[in-house]
PDB file of C-alpha atoms in Angstrom:
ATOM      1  CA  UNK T   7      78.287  80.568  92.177  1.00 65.00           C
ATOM      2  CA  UNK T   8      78.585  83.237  89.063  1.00 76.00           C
ATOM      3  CA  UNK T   9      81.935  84.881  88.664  1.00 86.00           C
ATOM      4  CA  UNK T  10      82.261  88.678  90.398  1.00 87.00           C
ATOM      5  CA  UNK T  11      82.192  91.123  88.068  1.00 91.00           C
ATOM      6  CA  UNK T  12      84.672  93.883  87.673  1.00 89.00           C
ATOM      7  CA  UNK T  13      82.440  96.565  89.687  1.00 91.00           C
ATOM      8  CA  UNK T  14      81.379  93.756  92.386  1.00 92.00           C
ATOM      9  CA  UNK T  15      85.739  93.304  92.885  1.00 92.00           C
ATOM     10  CA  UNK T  16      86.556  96.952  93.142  1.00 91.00           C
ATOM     11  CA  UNK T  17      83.849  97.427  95.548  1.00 94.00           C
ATOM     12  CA  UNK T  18      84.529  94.841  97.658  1.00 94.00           C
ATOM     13  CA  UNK T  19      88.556  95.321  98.071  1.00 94.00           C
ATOM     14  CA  UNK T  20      87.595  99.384  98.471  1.00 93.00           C
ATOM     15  CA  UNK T  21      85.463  98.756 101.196  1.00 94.00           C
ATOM     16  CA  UNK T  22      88.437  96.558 102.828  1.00 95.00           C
ATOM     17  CA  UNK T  23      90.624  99.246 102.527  1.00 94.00           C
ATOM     18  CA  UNK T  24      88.712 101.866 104.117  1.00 94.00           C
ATOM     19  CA  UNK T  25      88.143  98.926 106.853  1.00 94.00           C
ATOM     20  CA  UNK T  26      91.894  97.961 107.589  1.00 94.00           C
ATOM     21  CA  UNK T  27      92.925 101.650 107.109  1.00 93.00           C
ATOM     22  CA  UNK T  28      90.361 103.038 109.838  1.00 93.00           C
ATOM     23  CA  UNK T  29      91.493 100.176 111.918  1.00 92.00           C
ATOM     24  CA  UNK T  30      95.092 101.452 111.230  1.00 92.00           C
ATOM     25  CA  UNK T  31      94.529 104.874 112.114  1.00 89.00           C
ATOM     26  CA  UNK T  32      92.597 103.866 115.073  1.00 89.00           C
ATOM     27  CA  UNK T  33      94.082 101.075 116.927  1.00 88.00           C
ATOM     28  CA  UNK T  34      97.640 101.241 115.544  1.00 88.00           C
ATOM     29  CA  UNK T  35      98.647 105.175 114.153  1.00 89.00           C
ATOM     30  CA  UNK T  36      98.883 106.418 117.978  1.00 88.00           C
ATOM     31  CA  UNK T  37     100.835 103.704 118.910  1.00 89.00           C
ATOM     32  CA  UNK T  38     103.509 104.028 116.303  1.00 90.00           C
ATOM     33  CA  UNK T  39     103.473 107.676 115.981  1.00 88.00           C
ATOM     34  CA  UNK T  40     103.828 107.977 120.489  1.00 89.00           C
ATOM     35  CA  UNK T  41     107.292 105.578 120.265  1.00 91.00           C
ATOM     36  CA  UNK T  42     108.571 107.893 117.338  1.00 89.00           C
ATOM     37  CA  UNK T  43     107.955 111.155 119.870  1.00 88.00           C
ATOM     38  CA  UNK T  44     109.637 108.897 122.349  1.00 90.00           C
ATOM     39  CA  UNK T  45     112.945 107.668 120.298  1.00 91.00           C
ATOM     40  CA  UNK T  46     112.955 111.264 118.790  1.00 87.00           C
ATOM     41  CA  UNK T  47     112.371 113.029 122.775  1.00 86.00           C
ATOM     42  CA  UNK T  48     109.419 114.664 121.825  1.00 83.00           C
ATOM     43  CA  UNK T  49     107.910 113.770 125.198  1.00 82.00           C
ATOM     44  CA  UNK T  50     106.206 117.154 126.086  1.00 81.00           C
ATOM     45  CA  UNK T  51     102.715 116.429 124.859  1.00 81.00           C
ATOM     46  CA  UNK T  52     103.124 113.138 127.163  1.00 82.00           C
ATOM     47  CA  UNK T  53     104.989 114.543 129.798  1.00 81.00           C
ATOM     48  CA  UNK T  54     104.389 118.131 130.279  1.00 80.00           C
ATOM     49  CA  UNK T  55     107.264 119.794 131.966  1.00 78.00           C
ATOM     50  CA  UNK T  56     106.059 121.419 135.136  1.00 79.00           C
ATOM     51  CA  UNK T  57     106.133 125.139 135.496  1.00 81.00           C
ATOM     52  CA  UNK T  58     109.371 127.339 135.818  1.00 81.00           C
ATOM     53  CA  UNK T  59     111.252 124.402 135.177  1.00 78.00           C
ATOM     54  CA  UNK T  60     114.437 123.350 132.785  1.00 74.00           C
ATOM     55  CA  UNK T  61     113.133 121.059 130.043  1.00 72.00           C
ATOM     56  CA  UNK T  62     114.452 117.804 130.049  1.00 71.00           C
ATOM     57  CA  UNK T  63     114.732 115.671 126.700  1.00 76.00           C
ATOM     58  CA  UNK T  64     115.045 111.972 127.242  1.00 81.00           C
ATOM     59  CA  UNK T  65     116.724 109.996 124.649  1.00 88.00           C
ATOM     60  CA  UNK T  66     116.000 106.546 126.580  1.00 91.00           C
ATOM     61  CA  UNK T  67     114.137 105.028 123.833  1.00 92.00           C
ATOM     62  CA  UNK T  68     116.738 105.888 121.348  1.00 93.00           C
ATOM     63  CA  UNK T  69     119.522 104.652 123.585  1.00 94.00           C
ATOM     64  CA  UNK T  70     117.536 101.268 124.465  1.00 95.00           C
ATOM     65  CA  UNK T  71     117.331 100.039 120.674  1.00 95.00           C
ATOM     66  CA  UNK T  72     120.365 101.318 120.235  1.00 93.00           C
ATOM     67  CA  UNK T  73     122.139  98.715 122.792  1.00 95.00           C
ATOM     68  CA  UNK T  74     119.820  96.574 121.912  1.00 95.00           C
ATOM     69  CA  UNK T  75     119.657  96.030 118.104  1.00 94.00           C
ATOM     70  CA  UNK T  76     123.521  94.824 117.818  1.00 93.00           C
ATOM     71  CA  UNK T  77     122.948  91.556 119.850  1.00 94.00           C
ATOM     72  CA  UNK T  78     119.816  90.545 117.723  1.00 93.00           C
ATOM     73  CA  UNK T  79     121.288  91.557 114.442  1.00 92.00           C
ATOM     74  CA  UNK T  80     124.488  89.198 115.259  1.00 92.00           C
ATOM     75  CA  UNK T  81     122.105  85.827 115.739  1.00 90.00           C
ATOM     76  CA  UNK T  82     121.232  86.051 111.871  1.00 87.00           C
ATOM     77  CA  UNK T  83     124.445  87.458 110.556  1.00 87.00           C
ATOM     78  CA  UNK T  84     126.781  85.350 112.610  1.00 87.00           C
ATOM     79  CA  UNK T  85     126.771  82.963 109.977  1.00 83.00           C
ATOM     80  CA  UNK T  86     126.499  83.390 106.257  1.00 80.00           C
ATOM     81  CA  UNK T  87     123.380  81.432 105.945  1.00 87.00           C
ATOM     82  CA  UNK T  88     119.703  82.661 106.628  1.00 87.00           C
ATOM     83  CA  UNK T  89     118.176  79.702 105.202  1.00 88.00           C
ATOM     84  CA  UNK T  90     119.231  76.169 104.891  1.00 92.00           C
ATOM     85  CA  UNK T  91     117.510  73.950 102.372  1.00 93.00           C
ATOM     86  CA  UNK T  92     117.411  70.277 103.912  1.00 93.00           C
ATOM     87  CA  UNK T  93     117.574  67.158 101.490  1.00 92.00           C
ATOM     88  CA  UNK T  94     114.520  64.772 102.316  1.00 90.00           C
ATOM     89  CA  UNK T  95     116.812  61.150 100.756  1.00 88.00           C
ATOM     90  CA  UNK T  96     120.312  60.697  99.970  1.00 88.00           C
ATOM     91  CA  UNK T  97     119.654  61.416  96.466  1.00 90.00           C
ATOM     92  CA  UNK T  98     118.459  64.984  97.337  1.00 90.00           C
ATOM     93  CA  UNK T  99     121.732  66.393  99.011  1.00 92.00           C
ATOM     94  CA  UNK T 100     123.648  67.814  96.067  1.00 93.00           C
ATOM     95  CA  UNK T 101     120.389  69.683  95.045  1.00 94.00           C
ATOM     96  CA  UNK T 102     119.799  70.537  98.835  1.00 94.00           C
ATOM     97  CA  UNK T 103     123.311  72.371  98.213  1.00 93.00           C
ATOM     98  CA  UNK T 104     123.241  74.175  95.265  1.00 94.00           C
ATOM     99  CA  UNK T 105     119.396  75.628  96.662  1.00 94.00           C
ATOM    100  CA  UNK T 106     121.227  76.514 100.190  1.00 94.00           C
ATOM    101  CA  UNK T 107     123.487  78.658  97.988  1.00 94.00           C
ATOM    102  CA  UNK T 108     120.897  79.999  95.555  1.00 93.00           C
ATOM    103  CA  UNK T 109     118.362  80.920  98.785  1.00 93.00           C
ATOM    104  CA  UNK T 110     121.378  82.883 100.378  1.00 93.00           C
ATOM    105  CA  UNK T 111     122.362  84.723  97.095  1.00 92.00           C
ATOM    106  CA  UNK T 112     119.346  85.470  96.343  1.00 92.00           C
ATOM    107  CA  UNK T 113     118.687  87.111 100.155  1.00 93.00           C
ATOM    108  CA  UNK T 114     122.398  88.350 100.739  1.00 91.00           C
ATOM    109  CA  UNK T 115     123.709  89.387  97.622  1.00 90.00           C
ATOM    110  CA  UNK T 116     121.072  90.501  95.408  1.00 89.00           C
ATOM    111  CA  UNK T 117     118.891  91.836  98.148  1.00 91.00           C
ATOM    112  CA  UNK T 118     121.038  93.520 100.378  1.00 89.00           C
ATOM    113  CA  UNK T 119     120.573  91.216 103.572  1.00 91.00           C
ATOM    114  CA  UNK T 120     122.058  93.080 105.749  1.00 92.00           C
ATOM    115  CA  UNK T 121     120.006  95.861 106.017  1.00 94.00           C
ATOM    116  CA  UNK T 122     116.685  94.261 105.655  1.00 95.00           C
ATOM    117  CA  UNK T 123     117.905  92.739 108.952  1.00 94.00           C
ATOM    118  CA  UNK T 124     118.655  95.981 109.993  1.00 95.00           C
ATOM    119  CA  UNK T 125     115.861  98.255 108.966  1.00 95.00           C
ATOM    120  CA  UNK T 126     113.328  95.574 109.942  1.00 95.00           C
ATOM    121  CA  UNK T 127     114.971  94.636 113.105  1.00 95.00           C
ATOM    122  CA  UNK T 128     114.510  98.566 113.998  1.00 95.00           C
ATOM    123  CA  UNK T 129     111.095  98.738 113.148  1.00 94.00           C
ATOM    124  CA  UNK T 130     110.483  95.684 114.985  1.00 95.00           C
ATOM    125  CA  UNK T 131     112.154  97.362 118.291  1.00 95.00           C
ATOM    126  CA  UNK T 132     110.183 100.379 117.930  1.00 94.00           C
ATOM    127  CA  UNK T 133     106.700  99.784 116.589  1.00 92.00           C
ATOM    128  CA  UNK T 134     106.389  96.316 117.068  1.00 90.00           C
ATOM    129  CA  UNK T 135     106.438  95.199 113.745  1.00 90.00           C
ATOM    130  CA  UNK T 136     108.909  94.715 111.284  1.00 93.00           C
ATOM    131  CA  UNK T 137     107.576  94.341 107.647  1.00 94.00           C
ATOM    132  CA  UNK T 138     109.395  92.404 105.445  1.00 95.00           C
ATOM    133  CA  UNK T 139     108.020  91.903 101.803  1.00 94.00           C
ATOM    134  CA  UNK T 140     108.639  89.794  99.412  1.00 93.00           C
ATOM    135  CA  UNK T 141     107.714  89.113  95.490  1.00 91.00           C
ATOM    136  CA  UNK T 142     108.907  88.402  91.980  1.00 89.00           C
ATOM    137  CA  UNK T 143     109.079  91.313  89.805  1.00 85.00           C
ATOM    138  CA  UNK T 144     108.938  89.823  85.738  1.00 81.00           C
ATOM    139  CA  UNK T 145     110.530  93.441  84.359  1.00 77.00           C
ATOM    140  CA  UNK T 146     113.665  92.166  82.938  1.00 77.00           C
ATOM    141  CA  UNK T 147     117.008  92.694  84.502  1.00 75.00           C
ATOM    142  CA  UNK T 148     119.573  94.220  82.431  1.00 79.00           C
ATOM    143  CA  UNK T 149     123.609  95.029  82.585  1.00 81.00           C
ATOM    144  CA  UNK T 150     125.983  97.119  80.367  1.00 88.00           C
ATOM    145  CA  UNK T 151     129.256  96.273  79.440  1.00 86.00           C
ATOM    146  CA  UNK T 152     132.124  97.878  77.299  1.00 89.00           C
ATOM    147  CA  UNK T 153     134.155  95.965  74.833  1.00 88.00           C
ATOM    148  CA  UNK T 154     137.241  97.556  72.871  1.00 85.00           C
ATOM    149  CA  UNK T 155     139.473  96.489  70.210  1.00 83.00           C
ATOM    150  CA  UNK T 156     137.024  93.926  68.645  1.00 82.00           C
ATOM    151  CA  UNK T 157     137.516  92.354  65.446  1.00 81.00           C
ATOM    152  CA  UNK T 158     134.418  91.712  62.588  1.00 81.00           C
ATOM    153  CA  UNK T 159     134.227  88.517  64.235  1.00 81.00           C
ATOM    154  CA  UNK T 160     134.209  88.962  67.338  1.00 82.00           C
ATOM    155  CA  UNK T 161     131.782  92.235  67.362  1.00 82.00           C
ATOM    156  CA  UNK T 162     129.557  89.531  65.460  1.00 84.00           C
ATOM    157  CA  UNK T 163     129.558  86.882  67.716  1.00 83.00           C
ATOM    158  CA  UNK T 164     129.369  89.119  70.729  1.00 82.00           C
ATOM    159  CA  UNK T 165     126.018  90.304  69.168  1.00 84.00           C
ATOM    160  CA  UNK T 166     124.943  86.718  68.621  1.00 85.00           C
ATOM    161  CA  UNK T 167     121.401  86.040  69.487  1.00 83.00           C
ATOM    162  CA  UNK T 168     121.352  83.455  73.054  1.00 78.00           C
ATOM    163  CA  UNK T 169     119.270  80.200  72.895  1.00 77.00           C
ATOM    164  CA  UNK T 170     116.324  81.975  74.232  1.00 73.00           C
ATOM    165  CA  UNK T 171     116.309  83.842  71.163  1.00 76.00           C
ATOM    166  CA  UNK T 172     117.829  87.660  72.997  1.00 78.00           C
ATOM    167  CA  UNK T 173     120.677  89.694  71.530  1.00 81.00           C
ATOM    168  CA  UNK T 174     122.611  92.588  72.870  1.00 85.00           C
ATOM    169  CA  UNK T 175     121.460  95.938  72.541  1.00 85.00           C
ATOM    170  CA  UNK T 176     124.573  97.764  71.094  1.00 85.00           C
ATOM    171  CA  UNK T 177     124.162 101.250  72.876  1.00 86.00           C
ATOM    172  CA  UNK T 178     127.304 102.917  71.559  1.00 87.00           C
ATOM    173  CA  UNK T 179     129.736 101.842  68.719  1.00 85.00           C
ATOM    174  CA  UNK T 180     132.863 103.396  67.459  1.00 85.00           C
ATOM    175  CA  UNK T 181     135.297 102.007  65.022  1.00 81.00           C
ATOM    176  CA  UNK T 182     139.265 102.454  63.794  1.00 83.00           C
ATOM    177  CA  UNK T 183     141.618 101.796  61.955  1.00 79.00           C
ATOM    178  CA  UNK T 184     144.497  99.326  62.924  1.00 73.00           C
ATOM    179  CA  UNK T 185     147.455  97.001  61.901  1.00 71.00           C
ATOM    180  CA  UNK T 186     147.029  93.515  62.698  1.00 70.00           C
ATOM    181  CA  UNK T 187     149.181  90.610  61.960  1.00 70.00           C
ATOM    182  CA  UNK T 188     147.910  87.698  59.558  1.00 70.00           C
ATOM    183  CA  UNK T 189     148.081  84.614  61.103  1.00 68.00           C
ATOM    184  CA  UNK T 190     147.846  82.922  57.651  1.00 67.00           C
ATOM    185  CA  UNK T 191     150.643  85.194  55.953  1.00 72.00           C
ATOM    186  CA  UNK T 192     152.263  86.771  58.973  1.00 69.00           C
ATOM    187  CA  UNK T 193     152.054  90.193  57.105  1.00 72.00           C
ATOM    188  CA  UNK T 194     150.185  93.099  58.618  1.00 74.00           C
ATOM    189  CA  UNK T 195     147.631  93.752  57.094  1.00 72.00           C
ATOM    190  CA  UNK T 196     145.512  97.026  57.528  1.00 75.00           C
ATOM    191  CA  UNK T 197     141.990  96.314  59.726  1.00 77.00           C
ATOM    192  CA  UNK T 198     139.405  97.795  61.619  1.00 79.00           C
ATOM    193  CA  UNK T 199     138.817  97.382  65.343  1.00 83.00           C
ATOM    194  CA  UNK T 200     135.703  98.152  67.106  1.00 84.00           C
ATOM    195  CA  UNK T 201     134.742  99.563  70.457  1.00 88.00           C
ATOM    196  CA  UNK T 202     131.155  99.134  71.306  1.00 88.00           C
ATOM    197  CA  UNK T 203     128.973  99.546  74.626  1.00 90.00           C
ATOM    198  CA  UNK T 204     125.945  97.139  74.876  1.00 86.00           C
ATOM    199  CA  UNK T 205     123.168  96.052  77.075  1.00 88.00           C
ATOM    200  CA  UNK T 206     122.209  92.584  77.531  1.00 82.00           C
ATOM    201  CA  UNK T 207     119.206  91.257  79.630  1.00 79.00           C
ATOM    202  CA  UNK T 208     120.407  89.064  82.422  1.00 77.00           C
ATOM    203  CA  UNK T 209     117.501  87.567  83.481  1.00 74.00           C
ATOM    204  CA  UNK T 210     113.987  87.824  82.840  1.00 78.00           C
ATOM    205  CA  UNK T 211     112.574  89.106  86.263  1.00 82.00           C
ATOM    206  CA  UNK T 212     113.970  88.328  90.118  1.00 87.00           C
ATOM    207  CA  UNK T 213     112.897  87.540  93.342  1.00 91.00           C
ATOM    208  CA  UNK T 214     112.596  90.980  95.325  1.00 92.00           C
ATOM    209  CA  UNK T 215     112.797  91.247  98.646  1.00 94.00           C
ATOM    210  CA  UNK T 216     112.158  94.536 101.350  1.00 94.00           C
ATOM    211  CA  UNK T 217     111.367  96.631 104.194  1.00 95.00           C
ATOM    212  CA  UNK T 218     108.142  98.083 104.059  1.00 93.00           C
ATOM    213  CA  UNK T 219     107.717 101.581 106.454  1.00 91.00           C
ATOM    214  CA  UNK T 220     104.858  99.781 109.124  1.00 92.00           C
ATOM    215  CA  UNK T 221     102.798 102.326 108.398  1.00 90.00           C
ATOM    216  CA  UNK T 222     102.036 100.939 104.675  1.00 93.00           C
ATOM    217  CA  UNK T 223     101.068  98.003 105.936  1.00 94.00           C
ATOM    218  CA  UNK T 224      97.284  97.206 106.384  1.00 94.00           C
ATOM    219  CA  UNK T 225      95.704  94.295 107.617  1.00 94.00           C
ATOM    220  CA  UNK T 226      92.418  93.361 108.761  1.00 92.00           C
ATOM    221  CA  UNK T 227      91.332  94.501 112.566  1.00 90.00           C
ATOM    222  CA  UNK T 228      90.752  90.565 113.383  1.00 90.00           C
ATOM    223  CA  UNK T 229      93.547  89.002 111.933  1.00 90.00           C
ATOM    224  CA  UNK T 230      96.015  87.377 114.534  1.00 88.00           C
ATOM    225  CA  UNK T 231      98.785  86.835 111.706  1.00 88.00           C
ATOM    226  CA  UNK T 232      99.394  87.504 108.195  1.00 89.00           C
ATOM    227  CA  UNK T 233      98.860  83.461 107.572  1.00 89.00           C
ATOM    228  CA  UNK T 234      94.868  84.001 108.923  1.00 90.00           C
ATOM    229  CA  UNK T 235      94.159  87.541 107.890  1.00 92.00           C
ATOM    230  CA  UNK T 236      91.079  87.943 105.303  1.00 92.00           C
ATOM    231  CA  UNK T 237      92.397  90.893 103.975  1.00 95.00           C
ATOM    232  CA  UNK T 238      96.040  92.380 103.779  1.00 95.00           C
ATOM    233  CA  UNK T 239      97.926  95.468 101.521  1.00 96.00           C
ATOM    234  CA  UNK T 240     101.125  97.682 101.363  1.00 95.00           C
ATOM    235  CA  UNK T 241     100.085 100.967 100.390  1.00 93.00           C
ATOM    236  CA  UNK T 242     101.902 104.329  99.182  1.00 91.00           C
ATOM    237  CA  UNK T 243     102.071 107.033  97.144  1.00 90.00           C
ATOM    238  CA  UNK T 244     103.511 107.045  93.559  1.00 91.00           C
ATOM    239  CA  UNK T 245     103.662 109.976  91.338  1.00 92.00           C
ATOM    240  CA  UNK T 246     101.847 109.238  87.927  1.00 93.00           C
ATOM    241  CA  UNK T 247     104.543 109.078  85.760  1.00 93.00           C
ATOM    242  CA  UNK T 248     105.485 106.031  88.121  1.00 91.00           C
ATOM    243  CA  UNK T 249     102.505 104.233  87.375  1.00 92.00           C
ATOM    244  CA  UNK T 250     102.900 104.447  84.204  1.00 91.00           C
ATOM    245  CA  UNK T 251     106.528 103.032  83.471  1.00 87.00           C
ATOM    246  CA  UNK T 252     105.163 100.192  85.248  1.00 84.00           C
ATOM    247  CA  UNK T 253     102.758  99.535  82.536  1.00 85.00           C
ATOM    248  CA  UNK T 254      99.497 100.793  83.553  1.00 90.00           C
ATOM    249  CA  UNK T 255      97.774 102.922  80.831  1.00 91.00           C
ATOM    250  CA  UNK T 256      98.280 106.377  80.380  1.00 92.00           C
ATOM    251  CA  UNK T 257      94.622 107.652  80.186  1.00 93.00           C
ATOM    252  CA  UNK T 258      93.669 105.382  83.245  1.00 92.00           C
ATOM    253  CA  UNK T 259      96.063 106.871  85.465  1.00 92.00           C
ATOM    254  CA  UNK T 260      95.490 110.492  84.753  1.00 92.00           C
ATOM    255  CA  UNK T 261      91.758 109.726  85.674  1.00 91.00           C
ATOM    256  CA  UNK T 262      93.057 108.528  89.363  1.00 89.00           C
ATOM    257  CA  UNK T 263      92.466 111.178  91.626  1.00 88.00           C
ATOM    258  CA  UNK T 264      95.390 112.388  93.348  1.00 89.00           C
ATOM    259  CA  UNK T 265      96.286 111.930  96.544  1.00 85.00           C
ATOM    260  CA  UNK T 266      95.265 113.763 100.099  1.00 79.00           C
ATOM    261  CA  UNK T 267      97.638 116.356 100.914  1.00 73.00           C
ATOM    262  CA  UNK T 268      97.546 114.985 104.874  1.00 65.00           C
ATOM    263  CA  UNK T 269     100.259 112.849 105.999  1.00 62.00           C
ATOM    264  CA  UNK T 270     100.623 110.444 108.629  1.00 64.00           C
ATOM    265  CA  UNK T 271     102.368 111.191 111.717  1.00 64.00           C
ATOM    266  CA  UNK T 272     105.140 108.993 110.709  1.00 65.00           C
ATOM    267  CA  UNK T 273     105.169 110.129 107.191  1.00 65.00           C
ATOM    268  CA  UNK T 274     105.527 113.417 108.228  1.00 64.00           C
ATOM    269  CA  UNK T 275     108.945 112.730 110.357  1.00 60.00           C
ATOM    270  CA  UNK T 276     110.394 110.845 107.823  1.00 58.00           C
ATOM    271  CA  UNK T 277     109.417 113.516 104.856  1.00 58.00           C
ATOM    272  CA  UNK T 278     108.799 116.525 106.461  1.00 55.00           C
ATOM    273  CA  UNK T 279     108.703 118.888 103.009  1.00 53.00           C
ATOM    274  CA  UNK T 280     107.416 116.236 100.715  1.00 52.00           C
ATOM    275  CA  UNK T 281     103.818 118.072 100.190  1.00 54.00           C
ATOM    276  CA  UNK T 282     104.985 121.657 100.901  1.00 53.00           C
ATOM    277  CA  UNK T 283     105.117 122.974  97.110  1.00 55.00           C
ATOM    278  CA  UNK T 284     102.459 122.081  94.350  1.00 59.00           C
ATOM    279  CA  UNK T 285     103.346 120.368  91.568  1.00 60.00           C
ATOM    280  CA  UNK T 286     102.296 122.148  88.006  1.00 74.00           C
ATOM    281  CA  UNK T 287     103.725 119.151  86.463  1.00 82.00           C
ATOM    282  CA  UNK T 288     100.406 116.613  86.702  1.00 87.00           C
ATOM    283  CA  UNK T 289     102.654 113.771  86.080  1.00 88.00           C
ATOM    284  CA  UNK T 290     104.569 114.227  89.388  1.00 90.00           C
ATOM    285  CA  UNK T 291     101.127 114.462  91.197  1.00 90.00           C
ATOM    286  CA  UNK T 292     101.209 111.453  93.864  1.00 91.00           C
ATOM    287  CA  UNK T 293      97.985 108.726  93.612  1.00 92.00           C
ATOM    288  CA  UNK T 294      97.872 106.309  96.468  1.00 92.00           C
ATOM    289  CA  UNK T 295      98.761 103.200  95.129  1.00 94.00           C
ATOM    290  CA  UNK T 296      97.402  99.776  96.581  1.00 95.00           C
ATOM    291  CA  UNK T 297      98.438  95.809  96.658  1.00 94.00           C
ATOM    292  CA  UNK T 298      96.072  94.160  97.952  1.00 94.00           C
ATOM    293  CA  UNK T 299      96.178  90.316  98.955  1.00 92.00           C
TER     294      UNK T 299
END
């Protein structure tokens, strides 16, 4: 079978967008945005109140998740462990260990666990689903640290290349004057000490994991699960200047039309102003922006 060409791909994911997003706003938009009215007690349009009558608001949906979500929250925080790695033979158990801890960092620490749990718990009480997603982004990660009173040496070595051939970025330097002891002579002897700021890269990309809102999420109307579905994507709105500090080229993404001013029901409780005022700055215009699996 010959290879799909670049116009034979873009038409067939576009059409399964349009497909999983009219299925969206069809079968699952009501849905989502009717228990939002309901946790918020915006239950006139579904309960009309009768004539010449107080208006009640009813916060029962609200209250519900609220008594609920602590209990279900505590059976994966209760212990410090989300995920257990299990050694197959005896020879597997230290490295079992050390991929127990690494798995839990990586979830706990460097992902904020905790309120993944949270947020997607939530969703999951209210909407049904709770998205969590999860991927490896390669952009290099990258701390700063300040050093002071540095000799010539040791600024050198600090700026020492690593194995992998990476040396600090020095992002601020400033020197002076100072009296230092000879160890060889036990004189002082008149120096220079430095105080410099650098940034190192820590690693070259990590695993990323988070909440998605359920709205973003699209799927394919006869998918049962994610593990069966033909077609899934997370979808939202980045401004221009976004797309383009994540690499894509310049000219390309000016030529993207920009997005709908509509908003989803849910959008439009959670942002309420976002698309009130027109931007005259084109790079802050928002494209919708697709990953498609």
């Amino acid at each position: 079978m010959a290879a799909l060409t670049d116009d034979q791909l873009e038409a067939i994911v576009a059409s399964q967008i349009e497909l999983a997003r009219r299925h969206d706003r069809n079968e699952r938009e009501s849905s989502r945005s009717k228990a939002l009215d309901y946790f918020l007690g915006n239950v006139d349009q579904y309960i009309p109140p009768e004539a010449n009558r107080s208006k009640v608001v009813s916060r029962d949906v609200a209250d519900t998740i609220g008594w609920l979500l602590p209990g279900i929250i505590r059976v994966f925080t209760a212990s410090d462990k989300m995920a257990v790695a299990e050694p197959v033979g005896v020879e597997d158990q230290q490295f079992a260990k050390e991929a127990t801890e690494g798995l839990n960092y990586v979830f706990w620490k460097a992902n904020k666990g905790y309120e993944i749990v949270y947020n997607a718990t939530w969703d999951a009480l209210l909407v049904g689903n709770g998205i969590i997603k999860t991927y490896y982004d390669d952009y290099p990660v990258y701390g700063t640290a300040f050093f002071s009173d540095l000799s010539e040496d040791q600024l050198a070595a600090l700026l020492m290349p690593d194995e992998d051939g990476n040396a600090p970025e020095v992002l601020a330097q400033s020197s002076k004057a100072a009296m230092v002891v000879d160890e060889a002579t036990g004189q002082q002897v008149r120096s220079v000490k430095y105080d410099v700021k650098i940034r190192h890269k820590k690693a070259d990309g990590q695993i990323c994991i988070e909440v998605i809102a359920p709205e973003q999420f699209l799927i394919d109307a006869d998918a049962i699960s994610t593990d069966d579905a033909a077609f899934t994507a997370h979808w939202e709105r980045k401004t221009r200047s976004d797309l383009v500090s994540m690499g894509y080229d310049k000219a390309t993404v000016y030529e993207v039309p920009e997005a709908a001013k509509n908003q989803t029901p849910e959008e439009a409780s959670r942002s309420p102003t976002i698309y009130q005022q027109e931007s005259t700055d084109k790079s802050m215009e928002p494209v919708d922006y697709f990953e498609c699996f």
